[in-house]
Short mmCIF file of C-alpha atoms in Angstrom, two decimals:
data_model
loop_
_atom_site.label_atom_id
_atom_site.label_comp_id
_atom_site.label_asym_id
_atom_site.label_seq_id
_atom_site.Cartn_x
_atom_site.Cartn_y
_atom_site.Cartn_z
CA UNK A 72 85.35 115.36 107.44
CA UNK A 73 82.92 113.40 105.28
CA UNK A 74 83.32 109.86 103.97
CA UNK A 75 81.66 108.69 100.76
CA UNK A 76 81.22 104.95 100.21
CA UNK A 77 79.65 103.61 97.01
CA UNK A 78 78.34 100.13 97.66
CA UNK A 79 75.81 97.42 96.87
CA UNK A 80 75.58 96.57 100.57
CA UNK A 81 78.14 93.79 100.80
CA UNK A 82 79.15 91.98 103.98
CA UNK A 83 82.39 93.98 104.38
CA UNK A 84 80.68 97.34 104.80
CA UNK A 85 79.87 97.14 108.51
CA UNK A 86 83.47 96.28 109.38
CA UNK A 87 84.69 99.16 107.22
CA UNK A 88 82.46 101.63 109.08
CA UNK A 89 83.41 100.20 112.47
CA UNK A 90 87.11 100.66 111.67
CA UNK A 91 86.46 104.30 110.75
CA UNK A 92 84.53 105.07 113.91
CA UNK A 93 87.08 103.35 116.16
CA UNK A 94 90.02 105.17 114.57
CA UNK A 95 91.90 108.11 116.02
CA UNK A 96 89.82 110.60 113.98
CA UNK A 97 86.21 109.46 113.50
CA UNK A 98 84.50 111.25 110.58
CA UNK A 99 81.65 113.70 111.10
CA UNK A 100 79.51 111.95 108.48
CA UNK A 101 79.58 108.76 106.42
CA UNK A 102 77.45 108.68 103.28
CA UNK A 103 76.49 105.22 102.08
CA UNK A 104 75.59 105.64 98.40
CA UNK A 105 73.55 102.63 97.41
CA UNK A 106 71.03 101.83 94.65
CA UNK A 107 67.45 101.94 95.87
CA UNK A 108 66.85 98.23 95.29
CA UNK A 109 69.71 97.38 97.68
CA UNK A 110 69.07 100.07 100.30
CA UNK A 111 67.36 97.64 102.70
CA UNK A 112 70.74 95.94 103.23
CA UNK A 113 72.22 99.03 104.92
CA UNK A 114 69.25 100.59 106.72
CA UNK A 115 70.37 99.09 110.03
CA UNK A 116 73.66 101.02 109.81
CA UNK A 117 72.05 104.46 109.70
CA UNK A 118 72.49 106.80 112.67
CA UNK A 119 73.46 110.40 113.38
CA UNK A 120 76.77 109.93 111.56
CA UNK A 121 76.01 107.23 108.98
CA UNK A 122 73.49 108.30 106.34
CA UNK A 123 71.89 105.81 104.00
CA UNK A 124 71.55 107.54 100.60
CA UNK A 125 69.23 105.38 98.51
CA UNK A 126 69.52 106.56 94.91
CA UNK A 127 68.15 105.48 91.54
CA UNK A 128 71.67 105.10 90.21
CA UNK A 129 73.81 101.98 89.78
CA UNK A 130 77.53 101.96 89.14
CA UNK A 131 80.40 102.70 91.50
CA UNK A 132 81.54 105.87 89.78
CA UNK A 133 78.03 107.29 89.41
CA UNK A 134 77.09 106.48 93.00
CA UNK A 135 80.26 108.01 94.36
CA UNK A 136 79.92 111.13 92.21
CA UNK A 137 76.42 111.66 93.58
CA UNK A 138 77.70 111.25 97.11
CA UNK A 139 80.33 113.91 96.46
CA UNK A 140 77.56 116.41 95.71
CA UNK A 141 75.89 115.70 99.07
CA UNK A 142 78.80 116.07 101.50
CA UNK A 143 78.59 118.67 104.26
CA UNK A 144 82.28 119.04 105.11
CA UNK A 145 85.26 120.61 103.39
CA UNK A 146 87.45 117.50 103.50
CA UNK A 147 86.19 114.29 101.86
CA UNK A 148 87.40 110.68 101.93
CA UNK A 149 86.32 108.34 99.15
CA UNK A 150 86.46 104.79 100.41
CA UNK A 151 85.64 101.36 99.01
CA UNK A 152 83.25 99.34 101.11
CA UNK A 153 85.84 96.60 101.74
CA UNK A 154 88.76 98.85 102.74
CA UNK A 155 89.66 99.05 106.44
CA UNK A 156 91.54 102.17 107.53
CA UNK A 157 94.25 101.57 110.12
CA UNK A 158 93.46 103.35 113.39
CA UNK A 159 96.01 106.15 113.07
CA UNK A 160 96.04 106.48 109.28
CA UNK A 161 93.08 108.82 108.79
CA UNK A 162 94.41 111.37 111.27
CA UNK A 163 97.80 111.28 109.58
CA UNK A 164 96.30 111.62 106.09
CA UNK A 165 94.31 114.64 107.26
CA UNK A 166 97.47 116.21 108.70
CA UNK A 167 99.29 115.65 105.39
CA UNK A 168 96.46 117.14 103.33
CA UNK A 169 96.11 120.14 105.62
CA UNK A 170 99.83 120.81 105.17
CA UNK A 171 99.61 120.46 101.38
CA UNK A 172 96.42 122.53 101.11
CA UNK A 173 93.76 122.63 98.43
CA UNK A 174 94.63 121.40 94.98
CA UNK A 175 96.02 118.12 96.35
CA UNK A 176 94.77 114.59 97.00
CA UNK A 177 96.35 111.95 99.23
CA UNK A 178 96.16 108.15 99.35
CA UNK A 179 97.71 105.63 101.75
CA UNK A 180 99.68 102.44 101.18
CA UNK A 181 97.43 99.42 100.55
CA UNK A 182 98.13 96.21 102.46
CA UNK A 183 96.57 92.77 102.17
CA UNK A 184 94.65 91.79 105.32
CA UNK A 185 95.99 88.25 105.28
CA UNK A 186 99.50 88.65 103.90
CA UNK A 187 100.14 91.89 105.86
CA UNK A 188 102.28 93.05 102.94
CA UNK A 189 101.91 95.83 100.39
CA UNK A 190 99.63 94.77 97.52
CA UNK A 191 101.57 96.99 95.11
CA UNK A 192 104.76 94.98 95.43
CA UNK A 193 107.51 96.33 93.19
CA UNK A 194 108.52 93.69 90.65
CA UNK A 195 112.07 94.66 89.89
CA UNK A 196 113.55 91.72 87.98
CA UNK A 197 115.59 92.31 84.83
CA UNK A 198 113.08 90.85 82.35
CA UNK A 199 110.20 92.69 84.01
CA UNK A 200 112.11 95.97 83.83
CA UNK A 201 112.97 95.41 80.17
CA UNK A 202 109.34 94.67 79.29
CA UNK A 203 108.00 97.63 81.27
CA UNK A 204 110.58 99.99 79.79
CA UNK A 205 110.37 98.92 76.13
CA UNK A 206 106.72 97.88 75.76
CA UNK A 207 104.89 99.88 78.42
CA UNK A 208 107.02 103.02 78.34
CA UNK A 209 107.63 102.90 82.11
CA UNK A 210 110.73 104.17 83.92
CA UNK A 211 113.34 101.65 85.04
CA UNK A 212 113.33 100.08 88.48
CA UNK A 213 112.06 101.95 91.53
CA UNK A 214 111.38 105.06 89.47
CA UNK A 215 108.23 103.41 88.08
CA UNK A 216 106.48 103.51 91.48
CA UNK A 217 103.40 105.73 91.31
CA UNK A 218 103.74 106.19 87.55
CA UNK A 219 101.01 105.88 84.95
CA UNK A 220 102.43 105.38 81.48
CA UNK A 221 101.24 106.82 78.18
CA UNK A 222 99.18 103.64 77.57
CA UNK A 223 97.49 103.72 80.97
CA UNK A 224 99.66 101.14 82.74
CA UNK A 225 99.81 102.07 86.42
CA UNK A 226 102.38 101.09 89.03
CA UNK A 227 101.70 101.38 92.74
CA UNK A 228 103.98 102.58 95.51
CA UNK A 229 105.69 99.85 97.52
CA UNK A 230 106.55 101.40 100.90
CA UNK A 231 109.47 99.00 101.26
CA UNK A 232 111.29 100.98 98.57
CA UNK A 233 109.96 104.45 99.38
CA UNK A 234 112.61 106.78 100.75
CA UNK A 235 110.30 109.66 101.74
CA UNK A 236 107.08 110.03 103.75
CA UNK A 237 105.31 111.58 100.78
CA UNK A 238 105.60 110.50 97.12
CA UNK A 239 104.30 112.54 94.19
CA UNK A 240 102.48 110.15 91.83
CA UNK A 241 100.61 110.06 88.53
CA UNK A 242 97.62 108.06 89.77
CA UNK A 243 95.91 107.06 93.02
CA UNK A 244 94.18 103.76 93.83
CA UNK A 245 90.47 104.50 94.11
CA UNK A 246 89.93 102.49 97.30
CA UNK A 247 90.93 105.32 99.63
CA UNK A 248 91.58 108.94 98.60
CA UNK A 249 91.38 112.08 100.72
CA UNK A 250 90.80 115.46 99.08
CA UNK A 251 89.13 118.81 99.60
CA UNK A 252 85.55 119.20 98.44
CA UNK A 253 86.54 121.78 95.81
CA UNK A 254 88.88 119.26 94.18
CA UNK A 255 86.37 116.42 93.75
CA UNK A 256 85.39 115.11 90.33
CA UNK A 257 81.59 115.05 90.40
CA UNK A 258 80.99 114.10 86.76
CA UNK A 259 80.47 110.54 85.55
CA UNK A 260 83.76 109.94 83.77
CA UNK A 261 83.31 106.17 83.30
CA UNK A 262 81.28 105.43 80.13
CA UNK A 263 81.29 101.65 80.56
CA UNK A 264 78.84 99.14 81.99
CA UNK A 265 79.55 96.55 84.65
CA UNK A 266 82.36 96.44 87.19
CA UNK A 267 84.48 99.59 87.10
CA UNK A 268 87.83 98.10 86.10
CA UNK A 269 90.63 100.68 85.86
CA UNK A 270 88.30 103.48 86.96
CA UNK A 271 91.04 104.87 89.17
CA UNK A 272 93.32 105.64 86.23
CA UNK A 273 90.49 107.62 84.60
CA UNK A 274 89.64 109.31 87.90
CA UNK A 275 93.26 110.30 88.36
CA UNK A 276 93.40 111.65 84.81
CA UNK A 277 90.43 113.93 85.41
CA UNK A 278 91.74 114.98 88.82
CA UNK A 279 94.94 116.11 87.15
CA UNK A 280 92.90 117.87 84.47
CA UNK A 281 91.41 119.94 87.30
CA UNK A 282 94.93 120.81 88.44
CA UNK A 283 94.98 118.48 91.45
CA UNK A 284 98.34 117.06 92.49
CA UNK A 285 98.38 113.44 93.63
CA UNK A 286 100.36 112.04 96.57
CA UNK A 287 100.88 108.79 98.46
CA UNK A 288 101.59 109.08 102.20
CA UNK A 289 103.92 106.14 102.76
CA UNK A 290 103.50 105.96 106.55
CA UNK A 291 99.74 105.45 106.38
CA UNK A 292 98.06 102.11 105.73
CA UNK A 293 94.71 100.64 104.82
CA UNK A 294 93.81 97.00 104.34
CA UNK A 295 91.96 95.56 101.38
CA UNK A 296 91.83 92.21 99.62
CA UNK A 297 94.54 91.58 97.07
CA UNK A 298 93.29 92.28 93.53
CA UNK A 299 92.22 89.37 91.37
CA UNK A 300 94.77 88.01 88.93
CA UNK A 301 94.99 90.12 85.80
CA UNK A 302 96.03 87.02 83.87
CA UNK A 303 92.48 85.82 83.25
CA UNK A 304 90.99 86.42 79.79
CA UNK A 305 87.82 87.88 81.30
CA UNK A 306 89.73 90.69 83.04
CA UNK A 307 91.97 91.30 80.02
CA UNK A 308 88.88 91.69 77.80
CA UNK A 309 87.32 94.13 80.29
CA UNK A 310 90.44 96.27 80.65
CA UNK A 311 91.30 96.63 76.96
CA UNK A 312 88.52 99.07 75.95
CA UNK A 313 89.08 101.13 79.10
CA UNK A 314 92.79 101.51 78.43
CA UNK A 315 92.01 102.41 74.81
CA UNK A 316 89.68 105.10 76.10
CA UNK A 317 92.41 106.42 78.38
CA UNK A 318 94.89 106.52 75.50
CA UNK A 319 92.38 108.42 73.35
CA UNK A 320 91.86 110.96 76.15
CA UNK A 321 95.57 111.43 76.79
CA UNK A 322 96.69 111.23 73.14
CA UNK A 323 98.93 108.29 73.97
CA UNK A 324 100.53 105.91 71.45
CA UNK A 325 97.88 103.40 70.37
CA UNK A 326 100.53 101.28 68.61
CA UNK A 327 102.29 100.69 71.92
CA UNK A 328 99.01 99.73 73.57
CA UNK A 329 98.34 97.26 70.74
CA UNK A 330 101.66 95.50 71.48
CA UNK A 331 100.79 95.34 75.17
CA UNK A 332 97.28 94.02 74.41
CA UNK A 333 98.70 91.28 72.17
CA UNK A 334 101.07 90.20 74.94
CA UNK A 335 98.23 90.15 77.49
CA UNK A 336 95.99 88.06 75.22
CA UNK A 337 98.74 85.50 74.62
CA UNK A 338 99.57 85.38 78.34
CA UNK A 339 95.90 84.97 79.31
CA UNK A 340 95.50 82.14 76.78
CA UNK A 341 98.31 80.15 78.37
CA UNK A 342 97.06 81.01 81.85
CA UNK A 343 93.55 79.76 81.00
CA UNK A 344 94.92 76.62 79.37
CA UNK A 345 97.10 75.79 82.37
CA UNK A 346 94.32 76.62 84.83
CA UNK A 347 91.79 74.39 83.06
CA UNK A 348 94.31 71.57 82.68
CA UNK A 349 95.09 71.60 86.39
CA UNK A 350 91.44 71.22 87.20
#
């Protein structure tokens, strides 16, 4: 098995690699895909297993796509540089994918390293369900887990409410995905500059275009920092054009996305006002 990590050489990377190598199924190779100007940060990690791929490319999606073209093994794990795989999880994900066969991709449940709880907590209150159902076009209640709506709103799987070991989903979080080499998306599908917000919904879209089925293995865990609040205006402004792009690709209802965008802008305004006032 090969592991592909797109990175700028942050402090988390060494711990991520250590967790992989100390797990129950250490990978045969780990490809660190890093822009040339940052390659000095990861040279000390290189060995017979860890390969430092210095490339004249910058951007998470581009770096990762290049790494996919360089792997030597039939099974490939894409992994964020700050995601720690639980010791037994990689072996179990491999077993699941081997059972499913080619044409499938598997992700684990994501937990916060400090809270020790699922970061995709199901919000199942009445008002939340009404909003998700009417505005976002999402199913009601637990049925929304793993769904991506027609306007690109994605809901994670909360293992507390999962009744099976394997859940068929419409999207996979990009931080940790296991697939066969033949099922990888090696094209640059992210035509935006800067941090790759929402890249996983686009990645999942193109995976499905290739005929790949997406699954979450609910008994496997990885640990990664909880995502930043999506209430801030800066994140809202970054996500809007990406979701519009998704809707244009999938022929979704732009009018519904406009309603959602308006809500997010109003919410972020009050969030920013409250945040600044408290300071």
